[in-house]
CSV table of C-alpha atoms and ligand atoms in Angstrom, one decimal:
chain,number,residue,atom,x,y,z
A,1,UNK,CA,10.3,-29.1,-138.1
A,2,UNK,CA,9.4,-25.4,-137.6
A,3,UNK,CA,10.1,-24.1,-134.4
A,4,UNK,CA,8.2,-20.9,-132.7
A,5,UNK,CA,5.2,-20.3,-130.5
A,6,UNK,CA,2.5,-23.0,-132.1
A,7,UNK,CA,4.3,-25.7,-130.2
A,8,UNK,CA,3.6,-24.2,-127.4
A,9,UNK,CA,0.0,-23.5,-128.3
A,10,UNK,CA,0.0,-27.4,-129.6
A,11,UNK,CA,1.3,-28.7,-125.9
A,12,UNK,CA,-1.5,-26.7,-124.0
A,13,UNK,CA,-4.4,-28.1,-125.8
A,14,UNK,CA,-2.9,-31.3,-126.5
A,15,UNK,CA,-2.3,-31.1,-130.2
A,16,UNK,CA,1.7,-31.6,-130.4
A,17,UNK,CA,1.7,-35.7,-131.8
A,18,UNK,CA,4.3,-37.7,-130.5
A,19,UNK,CA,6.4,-36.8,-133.1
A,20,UNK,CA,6.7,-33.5,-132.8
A,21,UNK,CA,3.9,-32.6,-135.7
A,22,UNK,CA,0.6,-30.8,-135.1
A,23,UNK,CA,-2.0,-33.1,-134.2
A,24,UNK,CA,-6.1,-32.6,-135.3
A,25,UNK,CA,-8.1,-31.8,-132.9
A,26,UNK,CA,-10.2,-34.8,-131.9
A,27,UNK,CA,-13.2,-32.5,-133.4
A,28,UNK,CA,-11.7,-32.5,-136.6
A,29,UNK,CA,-10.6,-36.4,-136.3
A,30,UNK,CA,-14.1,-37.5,-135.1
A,31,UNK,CA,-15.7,-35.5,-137.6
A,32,UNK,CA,-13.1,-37.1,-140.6
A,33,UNK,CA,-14.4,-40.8,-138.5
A,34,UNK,CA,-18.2,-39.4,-139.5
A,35,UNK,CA,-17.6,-38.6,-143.2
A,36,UNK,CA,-15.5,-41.9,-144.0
A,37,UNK,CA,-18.1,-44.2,-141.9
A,38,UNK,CA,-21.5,-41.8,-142.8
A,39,UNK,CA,-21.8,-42.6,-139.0
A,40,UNK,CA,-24.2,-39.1,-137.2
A,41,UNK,CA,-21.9,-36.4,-136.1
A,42,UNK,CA,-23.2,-35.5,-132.3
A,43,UNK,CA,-19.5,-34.6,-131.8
A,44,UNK,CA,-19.3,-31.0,-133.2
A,45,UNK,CA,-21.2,-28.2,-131.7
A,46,UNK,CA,-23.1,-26.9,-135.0
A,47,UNK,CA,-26.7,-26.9,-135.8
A,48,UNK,CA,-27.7,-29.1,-139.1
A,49,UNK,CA,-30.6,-26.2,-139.5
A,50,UNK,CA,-30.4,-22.5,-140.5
A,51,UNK,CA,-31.7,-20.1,-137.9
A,52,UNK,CA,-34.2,-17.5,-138.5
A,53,UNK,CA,-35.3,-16.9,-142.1
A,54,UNK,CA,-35.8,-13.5,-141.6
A,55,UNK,CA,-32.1,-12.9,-140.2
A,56,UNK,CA,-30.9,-15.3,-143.4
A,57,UNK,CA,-32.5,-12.4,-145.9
A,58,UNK,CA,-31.5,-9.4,-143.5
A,59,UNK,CA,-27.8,-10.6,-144.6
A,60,UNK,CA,-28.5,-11.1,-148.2
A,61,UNK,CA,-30.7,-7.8,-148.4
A,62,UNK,CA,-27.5,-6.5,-146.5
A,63,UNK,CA,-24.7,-7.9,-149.3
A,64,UNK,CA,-27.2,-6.6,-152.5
A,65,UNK,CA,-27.4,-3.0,-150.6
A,66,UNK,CA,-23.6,-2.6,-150.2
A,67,UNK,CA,-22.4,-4.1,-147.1
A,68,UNK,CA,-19.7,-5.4,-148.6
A,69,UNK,CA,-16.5,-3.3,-147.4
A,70,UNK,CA,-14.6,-3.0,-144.2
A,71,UNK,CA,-17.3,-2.1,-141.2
A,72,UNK,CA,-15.7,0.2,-138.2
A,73,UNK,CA,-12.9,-1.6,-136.1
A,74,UNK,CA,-15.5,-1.7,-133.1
A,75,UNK,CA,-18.5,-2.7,-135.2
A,76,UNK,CA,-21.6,-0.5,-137.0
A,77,UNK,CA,-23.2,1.5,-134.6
A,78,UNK,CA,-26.2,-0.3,-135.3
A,79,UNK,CA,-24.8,-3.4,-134.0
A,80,UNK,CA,-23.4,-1.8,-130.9
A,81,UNK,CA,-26.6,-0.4,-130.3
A,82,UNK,CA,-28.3,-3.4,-130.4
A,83,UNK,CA,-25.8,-5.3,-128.6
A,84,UNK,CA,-26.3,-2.3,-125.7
A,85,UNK,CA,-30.1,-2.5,-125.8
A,86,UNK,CA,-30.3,-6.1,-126.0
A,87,UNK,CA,-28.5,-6.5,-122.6
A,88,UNK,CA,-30.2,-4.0,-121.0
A,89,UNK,CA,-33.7,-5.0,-121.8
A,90,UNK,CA,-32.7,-8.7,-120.9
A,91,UNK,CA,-30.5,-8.2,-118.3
A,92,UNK,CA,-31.0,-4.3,-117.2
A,93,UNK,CA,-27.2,-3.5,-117.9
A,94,UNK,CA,-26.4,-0.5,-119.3
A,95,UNK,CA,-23.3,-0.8,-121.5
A,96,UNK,CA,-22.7,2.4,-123.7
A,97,UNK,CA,-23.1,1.3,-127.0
A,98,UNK,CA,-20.1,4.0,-128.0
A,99,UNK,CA,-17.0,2.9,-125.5
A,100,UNK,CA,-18.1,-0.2,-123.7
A,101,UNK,CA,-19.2,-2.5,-126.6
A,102,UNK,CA,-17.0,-4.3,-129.3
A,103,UNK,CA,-18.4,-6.0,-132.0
A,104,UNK,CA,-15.4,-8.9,-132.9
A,105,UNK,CA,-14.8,-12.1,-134.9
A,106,UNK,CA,-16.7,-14.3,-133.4
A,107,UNK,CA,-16.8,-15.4,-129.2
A,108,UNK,CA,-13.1,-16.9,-129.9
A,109,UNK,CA,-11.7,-13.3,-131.2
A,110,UNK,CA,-13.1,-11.9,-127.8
A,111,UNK,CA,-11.6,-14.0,-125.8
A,112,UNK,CA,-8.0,-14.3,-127.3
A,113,UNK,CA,-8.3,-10.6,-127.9
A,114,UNK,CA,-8.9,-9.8,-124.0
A,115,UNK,CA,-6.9,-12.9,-123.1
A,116,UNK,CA,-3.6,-11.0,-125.0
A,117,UNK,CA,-4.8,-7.3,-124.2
A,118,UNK,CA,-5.0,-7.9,-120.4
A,119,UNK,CA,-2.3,-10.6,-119.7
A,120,UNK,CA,1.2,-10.7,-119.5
A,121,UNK,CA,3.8,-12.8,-119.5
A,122,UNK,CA,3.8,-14.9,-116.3
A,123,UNK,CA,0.4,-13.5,-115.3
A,124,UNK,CA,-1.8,-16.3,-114.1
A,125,UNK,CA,-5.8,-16.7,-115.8
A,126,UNK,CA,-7.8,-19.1,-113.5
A,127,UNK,CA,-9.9,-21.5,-116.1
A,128,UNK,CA,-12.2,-24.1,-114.3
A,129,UNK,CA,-12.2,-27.3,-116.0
A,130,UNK,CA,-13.7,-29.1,-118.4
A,131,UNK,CA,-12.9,-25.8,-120.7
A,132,UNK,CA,-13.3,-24.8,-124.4
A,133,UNK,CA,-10.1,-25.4,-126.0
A,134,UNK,CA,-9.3,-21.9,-127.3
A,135,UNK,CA,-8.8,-20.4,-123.2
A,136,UNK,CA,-5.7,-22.6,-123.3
A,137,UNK,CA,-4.5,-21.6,-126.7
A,138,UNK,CA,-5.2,-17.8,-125.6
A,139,UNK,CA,-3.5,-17.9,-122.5
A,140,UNK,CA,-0.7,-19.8,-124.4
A,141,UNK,CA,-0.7,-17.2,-126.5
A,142,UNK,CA,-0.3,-14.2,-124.0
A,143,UNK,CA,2.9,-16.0,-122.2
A,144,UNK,CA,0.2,-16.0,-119.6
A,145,UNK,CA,-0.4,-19.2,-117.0
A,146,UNK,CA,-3.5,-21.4,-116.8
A,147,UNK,CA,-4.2,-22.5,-113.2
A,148,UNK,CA,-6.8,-24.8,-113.1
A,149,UNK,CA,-9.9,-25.0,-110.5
A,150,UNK,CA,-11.9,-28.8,-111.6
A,151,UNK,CA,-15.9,-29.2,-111.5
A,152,UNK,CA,-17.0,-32.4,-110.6
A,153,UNK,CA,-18.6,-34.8,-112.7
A,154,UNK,CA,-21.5,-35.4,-111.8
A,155,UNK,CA,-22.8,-32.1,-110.4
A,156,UNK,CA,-20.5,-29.9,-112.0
A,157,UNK,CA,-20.6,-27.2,-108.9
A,158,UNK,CA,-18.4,-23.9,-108.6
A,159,UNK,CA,-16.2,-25.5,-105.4
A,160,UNK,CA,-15.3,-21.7,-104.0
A,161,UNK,CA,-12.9,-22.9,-101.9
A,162,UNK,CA,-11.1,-24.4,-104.8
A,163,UNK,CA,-11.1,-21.3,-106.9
A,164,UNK,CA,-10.4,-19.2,-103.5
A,165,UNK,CA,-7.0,-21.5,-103.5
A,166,UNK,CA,-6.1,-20.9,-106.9
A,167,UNK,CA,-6.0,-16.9,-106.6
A,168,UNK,CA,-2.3,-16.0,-106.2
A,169,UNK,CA,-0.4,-12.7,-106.8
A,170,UNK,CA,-0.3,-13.1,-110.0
A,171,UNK,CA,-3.7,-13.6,-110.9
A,172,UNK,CA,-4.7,-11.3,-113.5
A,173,UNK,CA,-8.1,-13.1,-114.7
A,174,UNK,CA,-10.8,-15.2,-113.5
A,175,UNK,CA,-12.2,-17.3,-116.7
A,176,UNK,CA,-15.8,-18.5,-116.2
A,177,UNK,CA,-18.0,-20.0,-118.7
A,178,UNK,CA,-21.9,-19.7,-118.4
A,179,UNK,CA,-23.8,-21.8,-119.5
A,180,UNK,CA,-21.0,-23.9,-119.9
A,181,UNK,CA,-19.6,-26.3,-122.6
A,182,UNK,CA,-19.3,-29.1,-122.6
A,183,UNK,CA,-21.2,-30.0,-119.2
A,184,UNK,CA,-24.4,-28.1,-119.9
A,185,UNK,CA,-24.2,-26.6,-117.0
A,186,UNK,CA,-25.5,-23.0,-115.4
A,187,UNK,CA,-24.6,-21.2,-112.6
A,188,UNK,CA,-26.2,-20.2,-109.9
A,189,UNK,CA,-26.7,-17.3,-108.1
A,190,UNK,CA,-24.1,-18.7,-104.9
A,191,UNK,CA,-22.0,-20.1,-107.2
A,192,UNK,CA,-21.8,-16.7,-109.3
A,193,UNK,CA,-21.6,-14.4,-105.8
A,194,UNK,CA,-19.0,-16.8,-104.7
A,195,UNK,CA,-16.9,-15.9,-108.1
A,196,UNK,CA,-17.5,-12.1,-107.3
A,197,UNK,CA,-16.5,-12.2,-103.5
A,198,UNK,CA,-13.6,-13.7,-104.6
A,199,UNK,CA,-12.6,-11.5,-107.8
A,200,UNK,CA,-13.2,-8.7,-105.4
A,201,UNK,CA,-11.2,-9.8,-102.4
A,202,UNK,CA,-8.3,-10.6,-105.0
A,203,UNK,CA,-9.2,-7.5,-107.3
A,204,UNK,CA,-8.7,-9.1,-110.2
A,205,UNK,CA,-11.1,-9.3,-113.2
A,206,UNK,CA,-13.3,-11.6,-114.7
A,207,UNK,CA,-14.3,-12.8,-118.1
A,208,UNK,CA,-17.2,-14.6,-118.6
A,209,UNK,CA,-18.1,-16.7,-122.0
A,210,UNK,CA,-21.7,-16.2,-122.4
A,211,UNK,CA,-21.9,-17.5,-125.9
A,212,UNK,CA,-25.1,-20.0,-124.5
A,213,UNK,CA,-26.5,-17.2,-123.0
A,214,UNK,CA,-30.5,-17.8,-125.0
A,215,UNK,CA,-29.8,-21.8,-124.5
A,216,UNK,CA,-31.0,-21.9,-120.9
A,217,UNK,CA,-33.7,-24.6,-120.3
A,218,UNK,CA,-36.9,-24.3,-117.7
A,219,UNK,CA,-36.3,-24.1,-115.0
A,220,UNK,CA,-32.8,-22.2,-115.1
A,221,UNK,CA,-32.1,-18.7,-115.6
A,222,UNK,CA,-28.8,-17.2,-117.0
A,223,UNK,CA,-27.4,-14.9,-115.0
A,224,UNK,CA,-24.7,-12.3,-116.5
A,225,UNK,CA,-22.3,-11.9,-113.4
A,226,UNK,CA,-22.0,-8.5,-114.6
A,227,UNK,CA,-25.3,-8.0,-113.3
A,228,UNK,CA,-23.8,-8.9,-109.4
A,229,UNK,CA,-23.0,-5.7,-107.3
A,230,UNK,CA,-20.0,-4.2,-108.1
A,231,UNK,CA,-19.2,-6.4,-111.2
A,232,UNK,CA,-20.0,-4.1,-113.8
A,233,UNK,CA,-16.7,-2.9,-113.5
A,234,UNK,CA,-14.7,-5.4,-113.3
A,235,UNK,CA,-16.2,-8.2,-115.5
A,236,UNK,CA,-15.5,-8.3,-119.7
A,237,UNK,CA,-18.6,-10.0,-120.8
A,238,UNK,CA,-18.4,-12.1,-124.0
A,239,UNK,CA,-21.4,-13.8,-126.5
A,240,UNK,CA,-21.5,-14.5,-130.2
A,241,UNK,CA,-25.0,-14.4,-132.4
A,242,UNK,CA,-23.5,-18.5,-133.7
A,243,UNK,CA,-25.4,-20.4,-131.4
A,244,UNK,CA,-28.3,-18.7,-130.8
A,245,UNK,CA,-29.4,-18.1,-133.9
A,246,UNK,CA,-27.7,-21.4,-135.4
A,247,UNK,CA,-25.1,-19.3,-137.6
A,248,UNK,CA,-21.9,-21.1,-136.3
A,249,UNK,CA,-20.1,-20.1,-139.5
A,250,UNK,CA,-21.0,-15.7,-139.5
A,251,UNK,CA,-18.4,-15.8,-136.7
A,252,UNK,CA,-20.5,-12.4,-135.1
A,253,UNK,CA,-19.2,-11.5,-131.2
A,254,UNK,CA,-18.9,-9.4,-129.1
A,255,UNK,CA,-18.2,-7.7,-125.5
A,256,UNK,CA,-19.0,-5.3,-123.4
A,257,UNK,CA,-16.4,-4.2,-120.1
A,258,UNK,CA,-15.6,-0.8,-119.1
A,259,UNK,CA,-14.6,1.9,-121.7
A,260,UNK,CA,-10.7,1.4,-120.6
A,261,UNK,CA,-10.7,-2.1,-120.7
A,262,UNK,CA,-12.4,-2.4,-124.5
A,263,UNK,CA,-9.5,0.3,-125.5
A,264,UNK,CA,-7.1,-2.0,-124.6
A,265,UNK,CA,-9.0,-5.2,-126.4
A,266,UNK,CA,-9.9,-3.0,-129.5
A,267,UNK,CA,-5.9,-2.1,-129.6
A,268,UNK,CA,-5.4,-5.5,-129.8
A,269,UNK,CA,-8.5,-7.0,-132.1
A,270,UNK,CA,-7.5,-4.5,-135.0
A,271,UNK,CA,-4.4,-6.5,-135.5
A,272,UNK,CA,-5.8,-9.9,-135.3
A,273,UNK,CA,-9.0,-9.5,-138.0
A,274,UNK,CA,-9.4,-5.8,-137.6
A,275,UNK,CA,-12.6,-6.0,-138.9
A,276,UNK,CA,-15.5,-9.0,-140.2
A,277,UNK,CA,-18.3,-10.4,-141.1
A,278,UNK,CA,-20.0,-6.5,-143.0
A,279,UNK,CA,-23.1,-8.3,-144.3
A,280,UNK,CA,-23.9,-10.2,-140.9
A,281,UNK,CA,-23.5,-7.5,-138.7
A,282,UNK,CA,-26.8,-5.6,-139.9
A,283,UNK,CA,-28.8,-8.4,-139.8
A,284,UNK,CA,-27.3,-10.0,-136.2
A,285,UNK,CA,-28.3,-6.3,-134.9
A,286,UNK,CA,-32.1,-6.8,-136.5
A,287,UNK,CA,-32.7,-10.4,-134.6
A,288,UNK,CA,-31.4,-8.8,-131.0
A,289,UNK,CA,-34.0,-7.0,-131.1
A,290,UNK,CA,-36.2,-10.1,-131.6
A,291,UNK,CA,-39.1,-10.2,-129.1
A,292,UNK,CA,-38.1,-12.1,-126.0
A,293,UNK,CA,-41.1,-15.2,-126.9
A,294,UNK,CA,-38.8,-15.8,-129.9
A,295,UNK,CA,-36.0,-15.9,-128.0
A,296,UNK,CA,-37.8,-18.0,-125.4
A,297,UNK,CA,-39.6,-20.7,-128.4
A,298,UNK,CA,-35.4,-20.9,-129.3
A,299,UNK,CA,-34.8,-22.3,-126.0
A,300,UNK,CA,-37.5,-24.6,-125.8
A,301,UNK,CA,-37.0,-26.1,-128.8
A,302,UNK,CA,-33.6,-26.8,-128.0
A,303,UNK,CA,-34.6,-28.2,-124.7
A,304,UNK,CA,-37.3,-30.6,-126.5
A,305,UNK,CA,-34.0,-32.0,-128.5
A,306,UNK,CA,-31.8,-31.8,-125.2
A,307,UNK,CA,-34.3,-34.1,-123.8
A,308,UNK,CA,-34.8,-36.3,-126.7
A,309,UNK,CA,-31.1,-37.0,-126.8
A,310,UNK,CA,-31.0,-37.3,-122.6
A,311,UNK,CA,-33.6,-40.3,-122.6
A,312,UNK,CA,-32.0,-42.0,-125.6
A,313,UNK,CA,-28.8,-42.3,-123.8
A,314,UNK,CA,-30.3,-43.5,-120.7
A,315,UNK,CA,-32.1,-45.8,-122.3
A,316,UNK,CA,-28.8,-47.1,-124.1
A,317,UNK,CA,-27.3,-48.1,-121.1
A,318,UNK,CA,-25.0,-44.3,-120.1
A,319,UNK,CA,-25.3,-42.5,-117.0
A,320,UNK,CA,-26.6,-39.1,-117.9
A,321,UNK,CA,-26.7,-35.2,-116.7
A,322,UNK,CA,-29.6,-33.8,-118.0
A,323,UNK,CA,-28.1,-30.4,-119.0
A,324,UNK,CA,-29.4,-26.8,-117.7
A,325,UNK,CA,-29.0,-25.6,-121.5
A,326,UNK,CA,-25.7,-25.3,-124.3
A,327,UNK,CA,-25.9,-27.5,-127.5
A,328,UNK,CA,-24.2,-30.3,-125.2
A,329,UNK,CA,-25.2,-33.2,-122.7
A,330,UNK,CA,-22.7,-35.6,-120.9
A,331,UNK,CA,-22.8,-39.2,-120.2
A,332,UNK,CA,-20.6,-41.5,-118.6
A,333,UNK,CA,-20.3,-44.7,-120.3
A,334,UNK,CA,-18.6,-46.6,-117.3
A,335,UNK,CA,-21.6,-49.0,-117.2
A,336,UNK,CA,-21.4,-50.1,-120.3
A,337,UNK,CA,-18.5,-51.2,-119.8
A,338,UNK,CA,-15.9,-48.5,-121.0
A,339,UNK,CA,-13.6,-46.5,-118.6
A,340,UNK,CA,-12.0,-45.0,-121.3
A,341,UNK,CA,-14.2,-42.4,-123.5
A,342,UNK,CA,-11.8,-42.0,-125.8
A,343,UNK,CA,-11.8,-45.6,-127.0
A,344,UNK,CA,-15.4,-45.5,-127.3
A,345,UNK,CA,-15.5,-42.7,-129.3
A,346,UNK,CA,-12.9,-44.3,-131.6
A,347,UNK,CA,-15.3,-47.7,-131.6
A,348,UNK,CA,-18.4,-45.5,-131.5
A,349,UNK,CA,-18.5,-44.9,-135.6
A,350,UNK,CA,-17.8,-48.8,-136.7
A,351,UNK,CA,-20.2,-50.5,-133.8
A,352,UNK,CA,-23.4,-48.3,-133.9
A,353,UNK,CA,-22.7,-45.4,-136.8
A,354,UNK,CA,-22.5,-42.1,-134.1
A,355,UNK,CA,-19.4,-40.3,-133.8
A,356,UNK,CA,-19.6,-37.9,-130.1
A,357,UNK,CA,-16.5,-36.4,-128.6
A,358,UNK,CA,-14.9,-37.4,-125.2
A,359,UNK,CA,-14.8,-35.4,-122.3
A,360,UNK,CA,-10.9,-35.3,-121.7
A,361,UNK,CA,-10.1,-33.3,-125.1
A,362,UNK,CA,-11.5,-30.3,-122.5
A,363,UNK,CA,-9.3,-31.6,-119.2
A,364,UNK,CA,-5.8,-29.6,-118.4
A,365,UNK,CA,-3.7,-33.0,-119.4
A,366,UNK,CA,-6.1,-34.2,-122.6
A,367,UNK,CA,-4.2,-37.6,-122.3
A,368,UNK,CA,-5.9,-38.1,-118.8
A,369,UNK,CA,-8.6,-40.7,-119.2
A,370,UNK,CA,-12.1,-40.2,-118.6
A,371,UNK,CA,-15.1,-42.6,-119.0
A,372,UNK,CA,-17.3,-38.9,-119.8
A,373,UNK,CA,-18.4,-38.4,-123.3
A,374,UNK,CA,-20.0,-35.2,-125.0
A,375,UNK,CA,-23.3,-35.9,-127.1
A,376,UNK,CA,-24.3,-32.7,-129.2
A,377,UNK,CA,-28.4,-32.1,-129.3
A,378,UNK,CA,-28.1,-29.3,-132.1
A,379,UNK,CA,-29.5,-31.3,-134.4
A,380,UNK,CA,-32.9,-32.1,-135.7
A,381,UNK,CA,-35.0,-34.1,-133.9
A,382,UNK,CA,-35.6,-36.9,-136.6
A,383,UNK,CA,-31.6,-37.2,-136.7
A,384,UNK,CA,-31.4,-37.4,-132.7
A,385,UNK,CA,-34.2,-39.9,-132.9
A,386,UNK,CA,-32.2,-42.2,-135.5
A,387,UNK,CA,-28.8,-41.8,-132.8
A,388,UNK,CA,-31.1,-42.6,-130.1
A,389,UNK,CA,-31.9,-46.1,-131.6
A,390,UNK,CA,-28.2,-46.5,-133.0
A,391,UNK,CA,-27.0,-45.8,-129.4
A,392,UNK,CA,-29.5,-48.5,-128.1
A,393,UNK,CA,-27.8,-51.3,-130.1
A,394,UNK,CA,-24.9,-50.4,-127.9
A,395,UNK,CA,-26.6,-52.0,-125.2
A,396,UNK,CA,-27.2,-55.0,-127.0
A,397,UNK,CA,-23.8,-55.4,-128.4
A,398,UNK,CA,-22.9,-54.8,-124.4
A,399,UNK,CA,-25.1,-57.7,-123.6
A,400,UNK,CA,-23.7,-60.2,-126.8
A,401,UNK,CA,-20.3,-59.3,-125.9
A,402,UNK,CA,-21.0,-60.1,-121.9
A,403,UNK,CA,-22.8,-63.5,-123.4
A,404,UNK,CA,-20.0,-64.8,-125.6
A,405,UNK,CA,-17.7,-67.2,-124.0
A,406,UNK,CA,-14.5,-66.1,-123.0
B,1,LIG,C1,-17.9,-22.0,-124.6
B,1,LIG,C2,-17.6,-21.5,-126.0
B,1,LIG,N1,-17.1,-20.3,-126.2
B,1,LIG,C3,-16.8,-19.8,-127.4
B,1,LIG,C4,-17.1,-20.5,-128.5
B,1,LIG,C5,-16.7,-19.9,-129.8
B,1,LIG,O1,-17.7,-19.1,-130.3
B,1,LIG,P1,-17.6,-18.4,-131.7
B,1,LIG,O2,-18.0,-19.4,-132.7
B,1,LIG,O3,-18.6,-17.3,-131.7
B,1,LIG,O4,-16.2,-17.9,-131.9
B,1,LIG,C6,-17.7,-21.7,-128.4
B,1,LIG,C7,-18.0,-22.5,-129.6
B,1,LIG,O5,-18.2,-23.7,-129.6
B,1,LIG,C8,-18.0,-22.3,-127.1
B,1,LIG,O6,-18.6,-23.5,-127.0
């Protein structure tokens, strides 16, 4: 067996098998589950439509007029500025489109990028859990240490106190995620002020993952906490064009921080991609600059399919969290019966032909058990619809199982 960093990597985000050999990630075995059972993949976060047609034939107009070489290491300048004017007519921040704005592969490239750039070794990042699996790879990565502040099933609140406690003298880097995979939450305004008191108190930084940032349903609001006092200059603010304009696979990011602070990331993202995506980064600049009742008819669509999936799970028999926004809605499948969502996820496939992911792949310890599971409502509404009266046969089979005799 190969020895070297990836079994480190492997160990934090639970993909070192027992013997010794990388294991899938359960996103890669529950979609392999969907292909060999044709059962409906809610577990992976992708849309099963194209976004915008106009932004499909800005990248192909794009690729037939030549932009089809390396781009600059921090991104076209019209992509910077549109990343720059975008933010400041949604959010009225005012990131210089020249030194504060770096154009990278994808949200994941940002955040291992700033993750290795800003942290090292034995400096601590503060994640709040569930997370996204690449924070612990990243922080692997950087010889850096996760410590670990829980939300709460069911109301998935910022506990201040708890993130208070986990600020040491080591902390380099407050994580937050908003709107947040996989509970489908968004913060507040308390809970956000409560991250800034406390990065300011500690002086330490934050990042926050905004990659959800147009997936907010009525009645919430996204708030960038670089918009709180005195955050501007102390938070690295990350998104991606993937999910809100359903083009998972461009792989177009970005951030913005302070000029010094994208120096250090940029020295860092050169020798990771260096560059990507030429084509896309023309046409993602075009459809920022969208008017904001398209951005606006994005969200409530997704919220009509959020919603479609939410009552079709209740009606099958979960407990669910209607979600504030993301691709993602969470159920708890204790009263039907299963404390462990991982074994229903295995089952899920062969008794009702829907494959969804379980909420422990995003825990610290993956092998802790958890009755949560992660539905995704990215996909079309006639494909939700069919899941939604798959899912009810679980309730059945609940109730034929509970009649049998024993
Ligand atoms: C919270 C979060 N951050 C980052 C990413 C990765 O984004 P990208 O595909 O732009 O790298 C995802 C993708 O699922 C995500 O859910």
């Amino acid at each position: 067996m190969v020895n070297g960093s990836w079994q480190n990597v492997a160990a934090a985000t639970g993909l070192l098998g027992g013997d010794g050999r990388p294991a899938p990630t359960i996103f890669a075995r529950m979609s392999a589950l969907a292909t060999q059972t044709g059962a409906i993949n809610l577990g992976q976060g992708f849309p099963d439509t194209d976004g915008p047609s106009e932004l499909l034939e800005a990248a192909v107009t794009a690729i037939r007029g030549g932009a089809n070489q390396y781009p600059p290491v921090r991104g076209i300048p019209a992509l910077r500025a549109a990343i720059a004017e975008h933010q400041r007519r949604h959010y009225g921040l005012d990131p210089d489109p020249d030194t504060e704005v770096l154009v990278t592969a994808g949200a994941t490239e940002a955040l291992t990028a700033t993750i290795i750039a800003l942290c090292s070794p034995g400096d601590e990042v503060i994640v709040l859990e569930p997370f996204y699996d690449s924070y612990a790879a990243a922080i692997e990565l950087a010889g850096a240490v996760r410590r670990v502040v829980p939300l709460r099933w069911p109301e998935y609140r910022l506990d201040a106190d708890l993130l208070a406690a986990a600020v040491t003298d080591r902390t380099r880097l407050i994580l937050i995620n908003t709107p947040h995979n996989p509970t489908g939450r968004v913060f507040d305004t308390d809970e956000l002020a409560a991250v800034a008191r406390i990065a300011q108190a500690a002086d330490v930084l934050v990042v926050t993952d905004e990659v959800y940032e147009h997936l907010v349903f009525t009645p919430h609001r996204h708030v960038p906490l670089a918009t709180l006092d005195g955050m501007a200059d102390r938070t690295i603010t990350i998104s991606s064009a993937g999910k809100t304009f359903s083009v998972t696979g461009w792989k177009i990011g970005w951030l913005h921080a302070r000029a010094d602070l994208v120096d250090a990331v940029a020295a860092v993202k050169q020798f990771l991609t260096f560059v990507n995506g030429s084509p896309f980064q023309p046409a993602v600049a075009s459809s920022l600059l969208m008017p904001d009742d398209r951005f606006a008819s994005i969200a409530a669509d997704l919220q009509a399919r959020s919603e479609l999936l939410t009552g079709g799970l209740t009606a099958a028999g979960f407990d669910v969290r209607p979600s504030d926004g993301t691709y993602f809605v969470i159920a708890d499948a204790a009263p039907l019966g299963y404390s462990d969502g991982m074994a229903l996820c295995l089952d899920l496939p062969g008794l009702v032909g829907v494959v969804a992911v379980p909420v422990q792949a995003f825990n610290d310890d993956p092998s802790r058990p958890s009755s949560l599971v992660r539905f995704a409502s990215c996909k079309r509404p006639d494909v939700i619809a069919e899941a939604a009266r798959r899912l009810a046969g679980l309730r059945r089979a609940d109730r034929m199982a509970s009649a049998r005799p024993t």
